Amino acid sequence: IGAFTVEKVVARISYIRAYAAFAALMSVVVLLQGMIDSPEAWIVLRFLIGYALAGLFVVIESWMIESSTIETKGKIMAAYLLCYYLFQAFGQLLLNIHFPNPLMMYCTIAILAIVSIIPVSMTRINVPLTKPGEKLSMLKIYFKAPLGMWSSFISGFLLAIIYTIYPILLLNIGLDRSQIALCLFITIACGALFQIPVGKLSDRYDRRIVLLFLGILMACFVFIFTMTYHHLAATLILSGLIGAVSFAFYPLSISHASDKVEAHEQVTSVAVLTLFFGVGSVVGP
């Protein structure tokens, strides 16, 4: 739903104000989660968090795509996701922190959401002009960049499994909480560190070939994992290799799709890819 509606918000109030609005919504809803323990209320709150997240992703990624060229798009997306995944990796280590008051966990997330508004609001970089685009048409974007949409779907599918099912698998094979946190840290950190080389590779060669190569590597690494998971060292190494490959699909999807659409369709294409990523994330687990 966020993917369907965010484009209109950005066109109406510009990138910076849209980002501030979605980050503020995120912080408010997270704090409400810490104050309310009703499962029914959490259904609504989690829905709003998903909406706010979709808004933040579409704003940031559309802004960067519109400010880049075909020659620099891969490197810019790689630099963005390097920062994103690296801090997400360190976020996994919060599992090892004991919060004396459960509400402090939610306050921590709300503070981070609010703090993120400051550098965006104070930027001196010229913000691309936003204007109402065409009506969101998945079919039109699909005919222009079908591979971008499907690889975005697969990316959401894979990453949702890594975030939700993979920790359960690690628990079932006998790892304790600190070891699980370390595996997730390595998985996401390697995903972050390989963004730059994969981005440069995609700027030099056909992005479709790079996607195919990564898909083959992913299949090989997962197959090896099924035979070696009972060794902790092998699990750590393969976690890193799987993370390095699986986290590269989404930026390549966006870069490939943006190569195929017109300038005024960039926000729409990112919104559609975000939608497909979200559907994959729901289906994956």
PDB file of N, CA, C and O in Angstrom, residues 48-97:
ATOM      1  N   LEU A  48       1.345   0.195  10.023  1.00  0.00           N
ATOM      2  CA  LEU A  48       1.819   1.570   9.874  1.00  0.00           C
ATOM      3  C   LEU A  48       3.340   1.627   9.767  1.00  0.00           C
ATOM      4  O   LEU A  48       3.894   2.455   9.042  1.00  0.00           O
ATOM      5  N   ILE A  49       4.030   0.743  10.485  1.00  0.00           N
ATOM      6  CA  ILE A  49       5.491   0.692  10.384  1.00  0.00           C
ATOM      7  C   ILE A  49       5.901   0.278   8.966  1.00  0.00           C
ATOM      8  O   ILE A  49       6.832   0.844   8.380  1.00  0.00           O
ATOM      9  N   GLY A  50       5.209  -0.712   8.407  1.00  0.00           N
ATOM     10  CA  GLY A  50       5.499  -1.121   7.032  1.00  0.00           C
ATOM     11  C   GLY A  50       5.270   0.010   6.042  1.00  0.00           C
ATOM     12  O   GLY A  50       6.054   0.215   5.110  1.00  0.00           O
ATOM     13  N   TYR A  51       4.191   0.776   6.276  1.00  0.00           N
ATOM     14  CA  TYR A  51       3.890   1.914   5.403  1.00  0.00           C
ATOM     15  C   TYR A  51       5.000   2.964   5.494  1.00  0.00           C
ATOM     16  O   TYR A  51       5.473   3.483   4.478  1.00  0.00           O
ATOM     17  N   ALA A  52       5.422   3.275   6.721  1.00  0.00           N
ATOM     18  CA  ALA A  52       6.484   4.271   6.916  1.00  0.00           C
ATOM     19  C   ALA A  52       7.800   3.799   6.297  1.00  0.00           C
ATOM     20  O   ALA A  52       8.521   4.584   5.667  1.00  0.00           O
ATOM     21  N   LEU A  53       8.124   2.532   6.451  1.00  0.00           N
ATOM     22  CA  LEU A  53       9.351   1.991   5.868  1.00  0.00           C
ATOM     23  C   LEU A  53       9.321   2.082   4.344  1.00  0.00           C
ATOM     24  O   LEU A  53      10.313   2.468   3.718  1.00  0.00           O
ATOM     25  N   ALA A  54       8.185   1.725   3.753  1.00  0.00           N
ATOM     26  CA  ALA A  54       8.056   1.831   2.298  1.00  0.00           C
ATOM     27  C   ALA A  54       8.283   3.266   1.857  1.00  0.00           C
ATOM     28  O   ALA A  54       8.957   3.528   0.857  1.00  0.00           O
ATOM     29  N   GLY A  55       7.722   4.219   2.622  1.00  0.00           N
ATOM     30  CA  GLY A  55       7.908   5.629   2.297  1.00  0.00           C
ATOM     31  C   GLY A  55       9.364   6.039   2.343  1.00  0.00           C
ATOM     32  O   GLY A  55       9.869   6.719   1.434  1.00  0.00           O
ATOM     33  N   LEU A  56      10.077   5.633   3.387  1.00  0.00           N
ATOM     34  CA  LEU A  56      11.492   5.990   3.531  1.00  0.00           C
ATOM     35  C   LEU A  56      12.321   5.411   2.391  1.00  0.00           C
ATOM     36  O   LEU A  56      13.180   6.089   1.815  1.00  0.00           O
ATOM     37  N   PHE A  57      12.072   4.148   2.059  1.00  0.00           N
ATOM     38  CA  PHE A  57      12.843   3.512   0.988  1.00  0.00           C
ATOM     39  C   PHE A  57      12.587   4.180  -0.353  1.00  0.00           C
ATOM     40  O   PHE A  57      13.522   4.443  -1.117  1.00  0.00           O
ATOM     41  N   VAL A  58      11.331   4.443  -0.675  1.00  0.00           N
ATOM     42  CA  VAL A  58      11.010   5.047  -1.968  1.00  0.00           C
ATOM     43  C   VAL A  58      11.603   6.447  -2.069  1.00  0.00           C
ATOM     44  O   VAL A  58      12.154   6.835  -3.109  1.00  0.00           O
ATOM     45  N   VAL A  59      11.518   7.236  -0.987  1.00  0.00           N
ATOM     46  CA  VAL A  59      12.070   8.592  -1.002  1.00  0.00           C
ATOM     47  C   VAL A  59      13.583   8.560  -1.232  1.00  0.00           C
ATOM     48  O   VAL A  59      14.114   9.224  -2.131  1.00  0.00           O
ATOM     49  N   ILE A  60      14.292   7.761  -0.439  1.00  0.00           N
ATOM     50  CA  ILE A  60      15.759   7.735  -0.527  1.00  0.00           C
ATOM     51  C   ILE A  60      16.218   7.222  -1.887  1.00  0.00           C
ATOM     52  O   ILE A  60      17.070   7.829  -2.553  1.00  0.00           O
ATOM     53  N   GLU A  61      15.657   6.094  -2.311  1.00  0.00           N
ATOM     54  CA  GLU A  61      16.157   5.458  -3.528  1.00  0.00           C
ATOM     55  C   GLU A  61      15.764   6.244  -4.783  1.00  0.00           C
ATOM     56  O   GLU A  61      16.549   6.330  -5.730  1.00  0.00           O
ATOM     57  N   SER A  62      14.569   6.828  -4.780  1.00  0.00           N
ATOM     58  CA  SER A  62      14.172   7.663  -5.927  1.00  0.00           C
ATOM     59  C   SER A  62      15.065   8.896  -6.016  1.00  0.00           C
ATOM     60  O   SER A  62      15.478   9.310  -7.109  1.00  0.00           O
ATOM     61  N   TRP A  63      15.345   9.510  -4.880  1.00  0.00           N
ATOM     62  CA  TRP A  63      16.207  10.689  -4.820  1.00  0.00           C
ATOM     63  C   TRP A  63      17.568  10.377  -5.435  1.00  0.00           C
ATOM     64  O   TRP A  63      18.099  11.123  -6.267  1.00  0.00           O
ATOM     65  N   MET A  64      18.157   9.240  -5.030  1.00  0.00           N
ATOM     66  CA  MET A  64      19.481   8.882  -5.540  1.00  0.00           C
ATOM     67  C   MET A  64      19.453   8.530  -7.023  1.00  0.00           C
ATOM     68  O   MET A  64      20.348   8.912  -7.781  1.00  0.00           O
ATOM     69  N   ILE A  65      18.426   7.784  -7.432  1.00  0.00           N
ATOM     70  CA  ILE A  65      18.327   7.384  -8.839  1.00  0.00           C
ATOM     71  C   ILE A  65      18.195   8.612  -9.739  1.00  0.00           C
ATOM     72  O   ILE A  65      18.841   8.717 -10.786  1.00  0.00           O
ATOM     73  N   GLU A  66      17.367   9.570  -9.329  1.00  0.00           N
ATOM     74  CA  GLU A  66      17.155  10.772 -10.149  1.00  0.00           C
ATOM     75  C   GLU A  66      18.392  11.667 -10.175  1.00  0.00           C
ATOM     76  O   GLU A  66      18.554  12.494 -11.073  1.00  0.00           O
ATOM     77  N   SER A  67      19.279  11.524  -9.184  1.00  0.00           N
ATOM     78  CA  SER A  67      20.474  12.362  -9.107  1.00  0.00           C
ATOM     79  C   SER A  67      21.689  11.702  -9.740  1.00  0.00           C
ATOM     80  O   SER A  67      22.786  12.257  -9.696  1.00  0.00           O
ATOM     81  N   SER A  68      21.526  10.520 -10.320  1.00  0.00           N
ATOM     82  CA  SER A  68      22.670   9.786 -10.867  1.00  0.00           C
ATOM     83  C   SER A  68      22.530   9.608 -12.376  1.00  0.00           C
ATOM     84  O   SER A  68      21.495   9.911 -12.963  1.00  0.00           O
ATOM     85  N   THR A  69      23.588   9.110 -12.979  1.00  0.00           N
ATOM     86  CA  THR A  69      23.584   8.801 -14.409  1.00  0.00           C
ATOM     87  C   THR A  69      23.724   7.289 -14.578  1.00  0.00           C
ATOM     88  O   THR A  69      23.987   6.555 -13.619  1.00  0.00           O
ATOM     89  N   ILE A  70      23.576   6.827 -15.821  1.00  0.00           N
ATOM     90  CA  ILE A  70      23.707   5.391 -16.082  1.00  0.00           C
ATOM     91  C   ILE A  70      25.105   4.904 -15.699  1.00  0.00           C
ATOM     92  O   ILE A  70      25.275   3.799 -15.179  1.00  0.00           O
ATOM     93  N   GLU A  71      26.120   5.757 -15.894  1.00  0.00           N
ATOM     94  CA  GLU A  71      27.504   5.353 -15.611  1.00  0.00           C
ATOM     95  C   GLU A  71      27.801   5.287 -14.114  1.00  0.00           C
ATOM     96  O   GLU A  71      28.719   4.575 -13.686  1.00  0.00           O
ATOM     97  N   THR A  72      27.060   6.046 -13.293  1.00  0.00           N
ATOM     98  CA  THR A  72      27.362   6.105 -11.852  1.00  0.00           C
ATOM     99  C   THR A  72      26.292   5.453 -10.983  1.00  0.00           C
ATOM    100  O   THR A  72      26.466   5.347  -9.774  1.00  0.00           O
ATOM    101  N   LYS A  73      25.188   5.023 -11.592  1.00  0.00           N
ATOM    102  CA  LYS A  73      24.044   4.517 -10.819  1.00  0.00           C
ATOM    103  C   LYS A  73      24.421   3.335  -9.935  1.00  0.00           C
ATOM    104  O   LYS A  73      24.059   3.266  -8.759  1.00  0.00           O
ATOM    105  N   GLY A  74      25.152   2.368 -10.494  1.00  0.00           N
ATOM    106  CA  GLY A  74      25.520   1.182  -9.730  1.00  0.00           C
ATOM    107  C   GLY A  74      26.370   1.520  -8.530  1.00  0.00           C
ATOM    108  O   GLY A  74      26.159   0.998  -7.429  1.00  0.00           O
ATOM    109  N   LYS A  75      27.347   2.432  -8.709  1.00  0.00           N
ATOM    110  CA  LYS A  75      28.234   2.801  -7.598  1.00  0.00           C
ATOM    111  C   LYS A  75      27.483   3.576  -6.517  1.00  0.00           C
ATOM    112  O   LYS A  75      27.734   3.401  -5.329  1.00  0.00           O
ATOM    113  N   ILE A  76      26.560   4.447  -6.929  1.00  0.00           N
ATOM    114  CA  ILE A  76      25.801   5.233  -5.953  1.00  0.00           C
ATOM    115  C   ILE A  76      24.890   4.330  -5.121  1.00  0.00           C
ATOM    116  O   ILE A  76      24.835   4.435  -3.889  1.00  0.00           O
ATOM    117  N   MET A  77      24.181   3.407  -5.779  1.00  0.00           N
ATOM    118  CA  MET A  77      23.336   2.473  -5.048  1.00  0.00           C
ATOM    119  C   MET A  77      24.164   1.583  -4.135  1.00  0.00           C
ATOM    120  O   MET A  77      23.756   1.236  -3.012  1.00  0.00           O
ATOM    121  N   ALA A  78      25.357   1.208  -4.610  1.00  0.00           N
ATOM    122  CA  ALA A  78      26.228   0.359  -3.797  1.00  0.00           C
ATOM    123  C   ALA A  78      26.691   1.088  -2.538  1.00  0.00           C
ATOM    124  O   ALA A  78      26.710   0.513  -1.444  1.00  0.00           O
ATOM    125  N   ALA A  79      27.066   2.371  -2.688  1.00  0.00           N
ATOM    126  CA  ALA A  79      27.510   3.145  -1.531  1.00  0.00           C
ATOM    127  C   ALA A  79      26.380   3.309  -0.512  1.00  0.00           C
ATOM    128  O   ALA A  79      26.580   3.188   0.698  1.00  0.00           O
ATOM    129  N   TYR A  80      25.174   3.572  -1.019  1.00  0.00           N
ATOM    130  CA  TYR A  80      24.001   3.700  -0.143  1.00  0.00           C
ATOM    131  C   TYR A  80      23.749   2.419   0.630  1.00  0.00           C
ATOM    132  O   TYR A  80      23.579   2.413   1.855  1.00  0.00           O
ATOM    133  N   LEU A  81      23.749   1.281  -0.084  1.00  0.00           N
ATOM    134  CA  LEU A  81      23.439   0.015   0.580  1.00  0.00           C
ATOM    135  C   LEU A  81      24.597  -0.479   1.434  1.00  0.00           C
ATOM    136  O   LEU A  81      24.383  -1.246   2.379  1.00  0.00           O
ATOM    137  N   LEU A  82      25.823  -0.051   1.127  1.00  0.00           N
ATOM    138  CA  LEU A  82      26.943  -0.364   2.011  1.00  0.00           C
ATOM    139  C   LEU A  82      26.679   0.210   3.395  1.00  0.00           C
ATOM    140  O   LEU A  82      26.795  -0.491   4.410  1.00  0.00           O
ATOM    141  N   CYS A  83      26.286   1.481   3.450  1.00  0.00           N
ATOM    142  CA  CYS A  83      25.960   2.112   4.738  1.00  0.00           C
ATOM    143  C   CYS A  83      24.756   1.438   5.384  1.00  0.00           C
ATOM    144  O   CYS A  83      24.760   1.121   6.582  1.00  0.00           O
ATOM    145  N   TYR A  84      23.729   1.207   4.587  1.00  0.00           N
ATOM    146  CA  TYR A  84      22.486   0.640   5.111  1.00  0.00           C
ATOM    147  C   TYR A  84      22.713  -0.742   5.731  1.00  0.00           C
ATOM    148  O   TYR A  84      22.339  -1.008   6.880  1.00  0.00           O
ATOM    149  N   TYR A  85      23.339  -1.634   4.978  1.00  0.00           N
ATOM    150  CA  TYR A  85      23.525  -3.000   5.459  1.00  0.00           C
ATOM    151  C   TYR A  85      24.555  -3.081   6.581  1.00  0.00           C
ATOM    152  O   TYR A  85      24.449  -3.926   7.479  1.00  0.00           O
ATOM    153  N   LEU A  86      25.574  -2.208   6.528  1.00  0.00           N
ATOM    154  CA  LEU A  86      26.604  -2.250   7.566  1.00  0.00           C
ATOM    155  C   LEU A  86      26.005  -1.921   8.929  1.00  0.00           C
ATOM    156  O   LEU A  86      26.250  -2.624   9.918  1.00  0.00           O
ATOM    157  N   PHE A  87      25.179  -0.872   8.988  1.00  0.00           N
ATOM    158  CA  PHE A  87      24.559  -0.525  10.262  1.00  0.00           C
ATOM    159  C   PHE A  87      23.482  -1.535  10.644  1.00  0.00           C
ATOM    160  O   PHE A  87      23.227  -1.773  11.829  1.00  0.00           O
ATOM    161  N   GLN A  88      22.851  -2.138   9.653  1.00  0.00           N
ATOM    162  CA  GLN A  88      21.878  -3.195   9.948  1.00  0.00           C
ATOM    163  C   GLN A  88      22.596  -4.404  10.560  1.00  0.00           C
ATOM    164  O   GLN A  88      22.057  -5.068  11.455  1.00  0.00           O
ATOM    165  N   ALA A  89      23.811  -4.671  10.091  1.00  0.00           N
ATOM    166  CA  ALA A  89      24.589  -5.773  10.662  1.00  0.00           C
ATOM    167  C   ALA A  89      24.885  -5.517  12.133  1.00  0.00           C
ATOM    168  O   ALA A  89      24.725  -6.401  12.982  1.00  0.00           O
ATOM    169  N   PHE A  90      25.325  -4.298  12.449  1.00  0.00           N
ATOM    170  CA  PHE A  90      25.590  -3.977  13.854  1.00  0.00           C
ATOM    171  C   PHE A  90      24.308  -4.016  14.677  1.00  0.00           C
ATOM    172  O   PHE A  90      24.337  -4.309  15.874  1.00  0.00           O
ATOM    173  N   GLY A  91      23.169  -3.748  14.029  1.00  0.00           N
ATOM    174  CA  GLY A  91      21.893  -3.831  14.738  1.00  0.00           C
ATOM    175  C   GLY A  91      21.610  -5.225  15.259  1.00  0.00           C
ATOM    176  O   GLY A  91      20.950  -5.388  16.293  1.00  0.00           O
ATOM    177  N   GLN A  92      22.116  -6.264  14.570  1.00  0.00           N
ATOM    178  CA  GLN A  92      21.900  -7.633  15.040  1.00  0.00           C
ATOM    179  C   GLN A  92      22.556  -7.867  16.403  1.00  0.00           C
ATOM    180  O   GLN A  92      22.103  -8.700  17.191  1.00  0.00           O
ATOM    181  N   LEU A  93      23.629  -7.128  16.675  1.00  0.00           N
ATOM    182  CA  LEU A  93      24.340  -7.313  17.945  1.00  0.00           C
ATOM    183  C   LEU A  93      23.560  -6.752  19.126  1.00  0.00           C
ATOM    184  O   LEU A  93      23.923  -6.986  20.287  1.00  0.00           O
ATOM    185  N   LEU A  94      22.483  -6.023  18.867  1.00  0.00           N
ATOM    186  CA  LEU A  94      21.624  -5.552  19.958  1.00  0.00           C
ATOM    187  C   LEU A  94      20.983  -6.725  20.707  1.00  0.00           C
ATOM    188  O   LEU A  94      20.499  -6.568  21.824  1.00  0.00           O
ATOM    189  N   LEU A  95      20.980  -7.916  20.079  1.00  0.00           N
ATOM    190  CA  LEU A  95      20.477  -9.109  20.754  1.00  0.00           C
ATOM    191  C   LEU A  95      21.262  -9.399  22.021  1.00  0.00           C
ATOM    192  O   LEU A  95      20.751 -10.030  22.953  1.00  0.00           O
ATOM    193  N   ASN A  96      22.509  -8.943  22.064  1.00  0.00           N
ATOM    194  CA  ASN A  96      23.368  -9.224  23.219  1.00  0.00           C
ATOM    195  C   ASN A  96      23.281  -8.163  24.301  1.00  0.00           C
ATOM    196  O   ASN A  96      23.949  -8.273  25.325  1.00  0.00           O
ATOM    197  N   ILE A  97      22.468  -7.116  24.074  1.00  0.00           N
ATOM    198  CA  ILE A  97      22.346  -6.035  25.057  1.00  0.00           C
ATOM    199  C   ILE A  97      21.123  -6.273  25.942  1.00  0.00           C
ATOM    200  O   ILE A  97      20.035  -6.574  25.440  1.00  0.00           O
TER     201      ILE A  97
END
